[in-house]
mmCIF file of C-alpha atoms in Angstrom:
data_model
loop_
_atom_site.group_PDB
_atom_site.id
_atom_site.type_symbol
_atom_site.label_atom_id
_atom_site.label_comp_id
_atom_site.label_asym_id
_atom_site.label_seq_id
_atom_site.Cartn_x
_atom_site.Cartn_y
_atom_site.Cartn_z
ATOM 1 C CA MET A 17 38.376 331.603 -123.257
ATOM 2 C CA THR A 18 38.166 328.734 -120.815
ATOM 3 C CA VAL A 19 39.301 325.131 -121.090
ATOM 4 C CA VAL A 20 37.226 322.660 -119.107
ATOM 5 C CA PRO A 21 39.053 319.353 -118.635
ATOM 6 C CA ARG A 22 36.933 316.251 -118.926
ATOM 7 C CA GLN A 23 37.793 315.228 -115.369
ATOM 8 C CA ASP A 24 36.360 318.517 -114.043
ATOM 9 C CA ILE A 25 32.875 317.409 -115.052
ATOM 10 C CA PRO A 26 31.415 315.397 -112.127
ATOM 11 C CA SER A 27 30.910 311.753 -113.018
ATOM 12 C CA ILE A 28 28.228 309.294 -111.970
ATOM 13 C CA GLY A 29 28.365 305.551 -112.556
ATOM 14 C CA GLU A 30 24.859 304.409 -111.713
ATOM 15 C CA VAL A 31 21.311 305.572 -111.006
ATOM 16 C CA LEU A 32 18.493 304.010 -109.008
ATOM 17 C CA VAL A 33 15.241 303.563 -110.979
ATOM 18 C CA ASP A 34 12.175 301.918 -109.420
ATOM 19 C CA GLY A 35 14.355 300.176 -106.864
ATOM 20 C CA ARG A 36 16.801 298.825 -109.460
ATOM 21 C CA THR A 37 20.345 300.046 -110.082
ATOM 22 C CA ILE A 38 21.265 300.880 -113.682
ATOM 23 C CA ASP A 39 24.998 300.624 -114.440
ATOM 24 C CA LEU A 40 25.933 303.649 -116.579
ATOM 25 C CA GLY A 41 29.661 303.033 -116.786
ATOM 26 C CA GLU A 42 30.918 306.628 -116.689
ATOM 27 C CA GLN A 43 28.491 309.505 -117.357
ATOM 28 C CA ARG A 44 29.483 313.188 -117.209
ATOM 29 C CA ASP A 45 26.652 315.649 -117.879
ATOM 30 C CA PHE A 46 28.045 319.043 -118.985
ATOM 31 C CA ARG A 47 25.529 320.888 -116.807
ATOM 32 C CA ARG A 48 26.944 319.319 -113.662
ATOM 33 C CA ASN A 49 29.968 321.589 -114.194
ATOM 34 C CA ASP A 50 29.199 325.211 -113.220
ATOM 35 C CA THR A 51 31.348 326.742 -115.987
ATOM 36 C CA LEU A 52 29.732 324.666 -118.714
ATOM 37 C CA ALA A 53 26.254 325.158 -117.243
ATOM 38 C CA ARG A 54 26.671 328.960 -117.448
ATOM 39 C CA PHE A 55 28.011 328.740 -120.996
ATOM 40 C CA LEU A 56 25.261 326.538 -122.439
ATOM 41 C CA PRO A 57 22.110 328.509 -123.355
ATOM 42 C CA GLU A 58 18.961 327.765 -121.366
ATOM 43 C CA ASP A 59 16.465 328.736 -124.057
ATOM 44 C CA SER A 60 17.437 325.958 -126.479
ATOM 45 C CA ARG A 61 18.201 323.587 -123.558
ATOM 46 C CA LEU A 62 20.704 321.426 -125.449
ATOM 47 C CA SER A 63 22.034 318.682 -123.171
ATOM 48 C CA LEU A 64 25.494 317.136 -123.598
ATOM 49 C CA SER A 65 27.234 314.339 -121.698
ATOM 50 C CA TRP A 66 30.525 312.492 -122.013
ATOM 51 C CA THR A 67 29.959 308.770 -121.605
ATOM 52 C CA HIS A 68 32.276 305.784 -121.295
ATOM 53 C CA LEU A 69 31.202 302.156 -121.070
ATOM 54 C CA PRO A 70 34.232 299.943 -120.303
ATOM 55 C CA ALA A 71 34.886 296.794 -122.312
ATOM 56 C CA GLY A 72 32.672 293.936 -121.200
ATOM 57 C CA ARG A 73 30.179 296.201 -119.398
ATOM 58 C CA THR A 74 26.538 296.473 -120.466
ATOM 59 C CA LEU A 75 24.061 299.314 -120.122
ATOM 60 C CA GLU A 76 20.817 297.313 -120.083
ATOM 61 C CA PRO A 77 17.951 298.224 -122.442
ATOM 62 C CA HIS A 78 16.074 301.274 -121.196
ATOM 63 C CA VAL A 79 13.771 304.019 -122.442
ATOM 64 C CA HIS A 80 13.990 307.829 -122.369
ATOM 65 C CA PRO A 81 11.077 310.256 -122.887
ATOM 66 C CA THR A 82 13.099 312.364 -125.328
ATOM 67 C CA ALA A 83 15.168 311.732 -128.460
ATOM 68 C CA SER A 84 18.944 311.273 -128.161
ATOM 69 C CA MET A 85 21.916 311.287 -130.515
ATOM 70 C CA ILE A 86 24.956 309.270 -129.451
ATOM 71 C CA LEU A 87 28.222 310.235 -131.217
ATOM 72 C CA VAL A 88 30.926 307.592 -130.824
ATOM 73 C CA THR A 89 34.231 309.408 -130.261
ATOM 74 C CA GLN A 90 36.534 306.485 -129.508
ATOM 75 C CA GLY A 91 36.520 302.732 -129.129
ATOM 76 C CA SER A 92 33.796 300.327 -130.155
ATOM 77 C CA GLY A 93 30.779 298.498 -128.862
ATOM 78 C CA ARG A 94 27.314 297.305 -129.696
ATOM 79 C CA VAL A 95 23.788 298.700 -129.629
ATOM 80 C CA VAL A 96 21.254 296.315 -128.053
ATOM 81 C CA GLY A 97 17.501 296.441 -127.506
ATOM 82 C CA GLN A 98 15.020 297.311 -130.242
ATOM 83 C CA THR A 99 17.918 297.458 -132.741
ATOM 84 C CA GLU A 100 21.177 295.509 -132.523
ATOM 85 C CA ALA A 101 24.303 296.668 -134.373
ATOM 86 C CA GLU A 102 28.065 297.012 -134.021
ATOM 87 C CA ILE A 103 29.212 300.629 -133.601
ATOM 88 C CA GLY A 104 32.598 302.327 -133.724
ATOM 89 C CA GLU A 105 34.437 305.660 -133.819
ATOM 90 C CA GLY A 106 32.588 308.292 -135.854
ATOM 91 C CA ASP A 107 29.220 306.499 -135.840
ATOM 92 C CA ALA A 108 26.039 308.332 -134.855
ATOM 93 C CA VAL A 109 23.259 306.430 -133.098
ATOM 94 C CA LEU A 110 19.852 308.131 -133.372
ATOM 95 C CA VAL A 111 17.437 307.057 -130.640
ATOM 96 C CA PRO A 112 13.775 308.191 -130.922
ATOM 97 C CA ALA A 113 11.803 308.975 -127.783
ATOM 98 C CA GLY A 114 10.351 305.828 -126.243
ATOM 99 C CA CYS A 115 12.742 303.482 -128.071
ATOM 100 C CA SER A 116 14.192 300.598 -126.052
ATOM 101 C CA HIS A 117 17.988 300.680 -126.341
ATOM 102 C CA GLY A 118 21.168 299.762 -124.490
ATOM 103 C CA PHE A 119 24.893 299.470 -125.150
ATOM 104 C CA GLU A 120 27.773 297.039 -124.672
ATOM 105 C CA GLY A 121 31.370 298.192 -124.357
ATOM 106 C CA GLY A 122 33.740 296.436 -126.773
ATOM 107 C CA GLY A 123 37.375 296.308 -127.826
ATOM 108 C CA GLU A 124 40.120 296.876 -125.285
ATOM 109 C CA LYS A 125 39.041 300.232 -123.874
ATOM 110 C CA GLY A 126 35.285 300.086 -124.341
ATOM 111 C CA LEU A 127 32.943 302.647 -125.869
ATOM 112 C CA PHE A 128 33.467 306.426 -125.567
ATOM 113 C CA ALA A 129 30.688 308.711 -126.805
ATOM 114 C CA LEU A 130 29.034 312.107 -126.582
ATOM 115 C CA SER A 131 25.347 311.858 -125.645
ATOM 116 C CA VAL A 132 23.175 314.697 -126.972
ATOM 117 C CA GLN A 133 19.534 315.602 -126.209
ATOM 118 C CA PHE A 134 17.744 318.514 -127.820
ATOM 119 C CA GLU A 135 15.105 319.537 -125.285
ATOM 120 C CA GLY A 136 14.481 319.423 -121.567
ATOM 121 C CA ALA A 137 16.828 318.441 -118.787
ATOM 122 C CA GLY A 138 19.715 316.070 -119.439
ATOM 123 C CA LEU A 139 18.930 312.405 -119.028
ATOM 124 C CA TYR A 140 21.046 312.129 -115.867
ATOM 125 C CA GLU A 141 21.528 315.827 -115.114
ATOM 126 C CA ASP A 142 19.797 315.182 -111.806
ATOM 127 C CA PRO A 143 20.773 311.626 -110.796
ATOM 128 C CA ALA A 144 18.007 311.569 -108.186
ATOM 129 C CA ASP A 145 15.414 312.265 -110.886
ATOM 130 C CA ALA A 146 16.901 310.557 -113.929
ATOM 131 C CA ARG A 147 14.835 310.694 -117.131
ATOM 132 C CA VAL A 148 14.976 306.963 -117.716
ATOM 133 C CA ARG A 149 12.776 303.906 -117.382
ATOM 134 C CA ILE A 150 13.876 300.284 -117.488
ATOM 135 C CA ALA A 151 12.573 298.669 -120.670
ATOM 136 C CA ASP A 152 10.255 296.125 -119.067
ATOM 137 C CA ARG A 153 7.463 296.940 -121.513
ATOM 138 C CA ALA A 154 7.345 296.438 -125.258
ATOM 139 C CA THR A 155 8.380 299.280 -127.565
ATOM 140 C CA SER A 156 8.414 297.258 -130.807
ATOM 141 C CA LEU A 157 6.299 294.596 -132.502
ATOM 142 C CA ASP A 158 8.917 291.928 -131.778
ATOM 143 C CA GLU A 159 8.951 292.835 -128.083
ATOM 144 C CA LEU A 160 5.143 292.925 -127.987
ATOM 145 C CA MET A 161 4.874 289.468 -129.535
ATOM 146 C CA ALA A 162 7.617 288.127 -127.254
ATOM 147 C CA TYR A 163 5.613 289.316 -124.244
ATOM 148 C CA ASN A 164 2.484 287.694 -125.686
ATOM 149 C CA GLU A 165 4.324 284.394 -126.119
ATOM 150 C CA ARG A 166 5.468 284.508 -122.496
ATOM 151 C CA ARG A 167 1.905 285.113 -121.330
ATOM 152 C CA LEU A 168 0.616 282.252 -123.482
ATOM 153 C CA ALA A 169 3.267 279.865 -122.149
ATOM 154 C CA ALA A 170 2.072 280.543 -118.598
ATOM 155 C CA HIS A 171 -1.598 280.695 -119.648
ATOM 156 C CA VAL A 172 -1.808 277.097 -120.861
ATOM 157 C CA ASP A 173 -1.004 275.861 -117.356
ATOM 158 C CA ILE A 174 -3.789 277.709 -115.515
ATOM 159 C CA PRO A 175 -6.479 275.574 -113.772
ATOM 160 C CA PHE A 176 -8.967 275.974 -116.645
ATOM 161 C CA PHE A 177 -6.591 274.266 -119.074
ATOM 162 C CA ARG A 178 -5.739 271.601 -116.519
ATOM 163 C CA LEU A 179 -9.413 270.570 -116.549
ATOM 164 C CA LEU A 180 -8.672 269.029 -119.954
ATOM 165 C CA ARG A 181 -5.830 266.923 -118.555
ATOM 166 C CA ASP A 182 -6.700 265.836 -115.024
ATOM 167 C CA GLY A 183 -9.847 263.827 -115.727
ATOM 168 C CA ALA A 184 -12.208 266.320 -114.072
ATOM 169 C CA LEU A 185 -14.443 266.480 -117.149
ATOM 170 C CA TYR A 186 -15.182 262.762 -117.023
ATOM 171 C CA ASP A 187 -17.399 263.596 -114.050
ATOM 172 C CA GLU A 188 -20.899 264.213 -115.443
ATOM 173 C CA ALA A 189 -21.811 267.063 -113.076
ATOM 174 C CA ALA A 190 -18.489 268.847 -113.536
ATOM 175 C CA ARG A 191 -18.718 268.416 -117.298
ATOM 176 C CA GLY A 192 -22.211 269.926 -117.291
ATOM 177 C CA VAL A 193 -21.015 273.063 -115.487
ATOM 178 C CA PHE A 194 -17.992 273.294 -117.803
ATOM 179 C CA LEU A 195 -20.128 273.195 -120.951
ATOM 180 C CA ASP A 196 -22.684 275.617 -119.546
ATOM 181 C CA LEU A 197 -20.022 278.200 -118.658
ATOM 182 C CA LEU A 198 -18.299 277.701 -121.991
ATOM 183 C CA GLN A 199 -21.593 278.264 -123.809
ATOM 184 C CA SER A 200 -22.132 281.481 -121.838
ATOM 185 C CA TRP A 201 -18.697 282.811 -122.790
ATOM 186 C CA SER A 202 -19.178 281.728 -126.407
ATOM 187 C CA ALA A 203 -22.407 283.745 -126.569
ATOM 188 C CA THR A 204 -20.642 286.764 -125.035
ATOM 189 C CA PHE A 205 -17.897 286.471 -127.648
ATOM 190 C CA GLN A 206 -20.518 286.492 -130.415
ATOM 191 C CA ARG A 207 -21.948 289.744 -129.030
ATOM 192 C CA LEU A 208 -18.428 291.141 -128.853
ATOM 193 C CA MET A 209 -17.875 290.333 -132.530
ATOM 194 C CA PHE A 210 -21.114 292.041 -133.605
ATOM 195 C CA LEU A 211 -20.386 295.063 -131.415
ATOM 196 C CA ARG A 212 -16.890 295.499 -132.824
ATOM 197 C CA GLN A 213 -18.151 295.229 -136.398
ATOM 198 C CA GLY A 214 -20.961 297.709 -135.814
ATOM 199 C CA LEU A 215 -18.648 300.338 -134.318
ATOM 200 C CA CYS A 216 -15.992 300.240 -137.046
ATOM 201 C CA SER A 217 -15.983 301.978 -140.432
ATOM 202 C CA ARG A 218 -12.222 302.301 -140.883
ATOM 203 C CA GLU A 219 -10.103 300.213 -143.212
ATOM 204 C CA PRO A 220 -8.184 297.977 -143.037
ATOM 205 C CA PHE A 221 -9.808 297.094 -139.709
ATOM 206 C CA GLU A 222 -13.371 296.863 -141.036
ATOM 207 C CA GLY A 223 -12.408 294.312 -143.679
ATOM 208 C CA VAL A 224 -10.543 292.129 -141.201
ATOM 209 C CA TYR A 225 -13.382 292.373 -138.686
ATOM 210 C CA ARG A 226 -15.906 291.413 -141.380
ATOM 211 C CA GLN A 227 -13.878 288.359 -142.381
ATOM 212 C CA HIS A 228 -13.473 287.337 -138.753
ATOM 213 C CA LEU A 229 -17.181 287.751 -138.004
ATOM 214 C CA ALA A 230 -18.163 285.723 -141.071
ATOM 215 C CA GLU A 231 -15.965 282.845 -139.932
ATOM 216 C CA GLU A 232 -17.184 283.008 -136.315
ATOM 217 C CA TYR A 233 -20.890 283.587 -136.969
ATOM 218 C CA GLY A 234 -23.138 281.056 -135.251
ATOM 219 C CA HIS A 235 -20.372 279.038 -133.622
ATOM 220 C CA ASP A 236 -21.987 279.414 -130.212
ATOM 221 C CA GLY A 237 -24.953 277.478 -131.571
ATOM 222 C CA LEU A 238 -22.742 274.459 -132.246
ATOM 223 C CA LEU A 239 -22.384 273.975 -128.511
ATOM 224 C CA THR A 240 -26.090 274.267 -127.706
ATOM 225 C CA PRO A 241 -27.042 270.576 -128.266
ATOM 226 C CA ALA A 242 -24.489 269.467 -125.668
ATOM 227 C CA VAL A 243 -25.690 271.869 -122.968
ATOM 228 C CA THR A 244 -28.493 270.484 -120.816
ATOM 229 C CA GLY A 245 -30.407 271.748 -117.828
ATOM 230 C CA LYS A 246 -31.078 275.248 -116.582
ATOM 231 C CA ARG A 247 -28.442 277.855 -117.329
ATOM 232 C CA ARG A 248 -26.200 278.647 -114.380
ATOM 233 C CA ARG A 249 -25.427 282.272 -113.629
ATOM 234 C CA ASP A 250 -22.314 283.486 -111.886
ATOM 235 C CA PRO A 251 -21.688 287.181 -111.141
ATOM 236 C CA VAL A 252 -17.900 286.943 -111.559
ATOM 237 C CA VAL A 253 -18.107 285.261 -114.959
ATOM 238 C CA GLU A 254 -20.775 287.708 -116.107
ATOM 239 C CA ALA A 255 -18.845 290.733 -114.831
ATOM 240 C CA THR A 256 -15.604 289.754 -116.530
ATOM 241 C CA GLY A 257 -17.467 288.990 -119.751
ATOM 242 C CA THR A 258 -19.052 292.442 -119.596
ATOM 243 C CA TRP A 259 -15.585 293.972 -119.099
ATOM 244 C CA PHE A 260 -14.570 292.720 -122.540
ATOM 245 C CA LEU A 261 -17.728 294.154 -124.122
ATOM 246 C CA ASN A 262 -17.066 297.518 -122.482
ATOM 247 C CA ARG A 263 -13.493 297.568 -123.781
ATOM 248 C CA ILE A 264 -14.758 297.045 -127.320
ATOM 249 C CA ILE A 265 -16.725 300.278 -126.856
ATOM 250 C CA SER A 266 -13.910 302.302 -125.266
ATOM 251 C CA PHE A 267 -10.792 300.973 -127.041
ATOM 252 C CA ASP A 268 -9.462 302.330 -130.329
ATOM 253 C CA GLU A 269 -9.043 299.932 -133.271
ATOM 254 C CA LEU A 270 -5.452 298.965 -132.471
ATOM 255 C CA GLU A 271 -6.384 298.242 -128.866
ATOM 256 C CA LYS A 272 -9.411 296.174 -129.955
ATOM 257 C CA THR A 273 -7.181 294.223 -132.320
ATOM 258 C CA ALA A 274 -4.700 293.473 -129.548
ATOM 259 C CA LEU A 275 -7.468 292.362 -127.186
ATOM 260 C CA VAL A 276 -9.390 290.166 -129.639
ATOM 261 C CA HIS A 277 -6.675 288.693 -131.838
ATOM 262 C CA LEU A 278 -3.566 288.676 -129.661
ATOM 263 C CA VAL A 279 -5.288 287.634 -126.421
ATOM 264 C CA LEU A 280 -8.726 286.061 -126.901
ATOM 265 C CA GLU A 281 -7.995 284.236 -130.158
ATOM 266 C CA THR A 282 -4.501 283.236 -129.051
ATOM 267 C CA SER A 283 -5.965 281.707 -125.900
ATOM 268 C CA ALA A 284 -8.810 280.113 -127.861
ATOM 269 C CA ASP A 285 -6.416 278.511 -130.343
ATOM 270 C CA ALA A 286 -4.461 276.836 -127.549
ATOM 271 C CA PHE A 287 -7.609 275.757 -125.691
ATOM 272 C CA HIS A 288 -9.616 274.450 -128.639
ATOM 273 C CA THR A 289 -6.628 272.573 -130.085
ATOM 274 C CA GLU A 290 -6.262 270.649 -126.838
ATOM 275 C CA ALA A 291 -10.014 270.238 -126.281
ATOM 276 C CA ALA A 292 -10.535 268.942 -129.839
ATOM 277 C CA LYS A 293 -8.334 265.952 -129.014
ATOM 278 C CA LEU A 294 -10.198 265.227 -125.781
ATOM 279 C CA PHE A 295 -13.640 265.396 -127.405
ATOM 280 C CA ALA A 296 -12.757 263.985 -130.840
ATOM 281 C CA ASP A 297 -15.114 261.014 -130.400
ATOM 282 C CA ASP A 298 -18.024 262.975 -128.915
ATOM 283 C CA GLU A 299 -20.580 263.509 -131.682
ATOM 284 C CA LEU A 300 -22.095 266.550 -129.939
ATOM 285 C CA LEU A 301 -18.848 268.324 -129.008
ATOM 286 C CA ALA A 302 -16.454 267.355 -131.800
ATOM 287 C CA PRO A 303 -17.978 269.809 -134.336
ATOM 288 C CA TYR A 304 -17.655 272.777 -131.958
ATOM 289 C CA PHE A 305 -14.083 272.140 -130.856
ATOM 290 C CA GLY A 306 -12.964 270.908 -134.259
ATOM 291 C CA ILE A 307 -14.015 273.999 -136.196
ATOM 292 C CA HIS A 308 -12.419 276.296 -133.632
ATOM 293 C CA SER A 309 -9.225 274.261 -133.672
ATOM 294 C CA ASP A 310 -9.077 274.704 -137.451
ATOM 295 C CA HIS A 311 -9.732 278.467 -137.520
ATOM 296 C CA ASP A 312 -8.435 280.056 -134.309
ATOM 297 C CA GLU A 313 -4.740 280.095 -135.232
ATOM 298 C CA GLY A 314 -5.555 282.050 -138.380
ATOM 299 C CA HIS A 315 -7.740 284.420 -136.384
ATOM 300 C CA ALA A 316 -4.876 285.123 -133.991
ATOM 301 C CA GLU A 317 -2.553 285.881 -136.905
ATOM 302 C CA LEU A 318 -5.036 288.358 -138.405
ATOM 303 C CA GLY A 319 -4.111 290.863 -135.728
ATOM 304 C CA VAL A 320 -0.336 290.811 -136.136
ATOM 305 C CA GLU A 321 -0.265 292.657 -139.454
ATOM 306 C CA LEU A 322 -2.730 295.270 -138.197
ATOM 307 C CA VAL A 323 -0.524 296.241 -135.251
ATOM 308 C CA SER A 324 2.768 296.273 -137.181
ATOM 309 C CA GLY A 325 4.683 299.445 -138.053
ATOM 310 C CA GLN A 326 3.550 301.470 -135.031
ATOM 311 C CA HIS A 327 5.395 304.108 -132.983
ATOM 312 C CA PRO A 328 7.257 302.822 -129.881
ATOM 313 C CA ARG A 329 4.826 304.737 -127.649
ATOM 314 C CA THR A 330 1.935 302.887 -129.299
ATOM 315 C CA TYR A 331 3.556 299.564 -128.455
ATOM 316 C CA LEU A 332 3.921 300.680 -124.851
ATOM 317 C CA ARG A 333 0.161 301.281 -124.801
ATOM 318 C CA LEU A 334 -0.592 297.967 -126.526
ATOM 319 C CA HIS A 335 1.604 296.185 -123.985
ATOM 320 C CA GLU A 336 -0.648 297.569 -121.257
ATOM 321 C CA VAL A 337 -3.718 296.391 -123.199
ATOM 322 C CA LEU A 338 -2.293 292.874 -123.481
ATOM 323 C CA GLU A 339 -1.336 292.770 -119.822
ATOM 324 C CA GLU A 340 -4.769 293.927 -118.665
ATOM 325 C CA SER A 341 -6.629 291.657 -121.102
ATOM 326 C CA TRP A 342 -4.681 288.524 -120.188
ATOM 327 C CA ASP A 343 -5.251 289.276 -116.497
ATOM 328 C CA MET A 344 -9.017 289.683 -116.964
ATOM 329 C CA LEU A 345 -9.334 286.585 -119.150
ATOM 330 C CA GLU A 346 -7.477 284.490 -116.602
ATOM 331 C CA ALA A 347 -9.590 285.887 -113.769
ATOM 332 C CA MET A 348 -12.698 284.708 -115.629
ATOM 333 C CA LEU A 349 -11.258 281.298 -116.519
ATOM 334 C CA ASP A 350 -9.979 280.749 -112.974
ATOM 335 C CA ARG A 351 -13.502 281.378 -111.702
ATOM 336 C CA MET A 352 -14.900 278.911 -114.232
ATOM 337 C CA ALA A 353 -12.418 276.257 -113.135
ATOM 338 C CA THR A 354 -13.364 276.806 -109.494
ATOM 339 C CA LEU A 355 -17.067 276.338 -110.296
ATOM 340 C CA VAL A 356 -16.400 273.196 -112.335
ATOM 341 C CA LEU A 357 -14.242 271.589 -109.662
ATOM 342 C CA ALA A 358 -16.832 272.407 -106.984
ATOM 343 C CA GLU A 359 -19.287 270.114 -108.822
ATOM 344 C CA ARG A 360 -16.844 267.264 -109.197
ATOM 345 C CA GLY A 361 -17.973 264.199 -107.332
#
């Protein structure tokens, strides 16, 4: 029989991940001790680590690719991240793979715990190749919506929105280009709606898509009377519009929902609400902007329920969809703003 003192297990206090240092407090992986490594079976590959987070120290929210069980052996602290809760001696914290989580040391001595993983290498068994990722992407609905709100807050200050505030649209030539480009995008969005409806036969998505299409049908025609002259074509605007159509073909239903409702309709709600005030007295434009101002907020909210209750890994994927979709939408709108301002006298 052998006794292995805790202090004989090599300790690490931090790891470097993507150029950032993660403060671990004290972390002692059993397999970094030769005696324990020989004793623990390789076939089941159970991983065990003593951990200690001193009082007042925080292990920032992060994500592991495997499930963990944290057994609090002494002291107290707090779980932070996707779930927030006070924890103390004897508590077990169950962390699914892909779940954003962190810890805060509490009390006088902090938080002491045994960290257990059930497959693969220990999380920090090899500090140079730690199985950890900083939680900079959403792994829950709340985190996904928080990211979307941050994107929207920045989105409403892009040049396309500033056209509504800086007087550029009082110039007749600039206004003509603005309306022409807006009509082109409105027609593309109508095709997107039909395409999405035609490719879906799965509830509850089909019912939501049908309701959305019924409320959007023909709205592009409301803008037609205000658009005069020959249609302008721009390869960048057309290419980015086609990107959205292609994603409706290649995305699954959750991804389509994120793109259409959480990005396009969220942007449209903000834009049309502001534009409706600017064009309230214009008999040709007021109907178009007014009806969108009334409906777009509800259309954005349609998507939230559909993407709720998903696995953390699904939210990671939807975060990527949102990021890519916001970037493409803003690339298109930036190009539109450039074309409008080029016509300004």
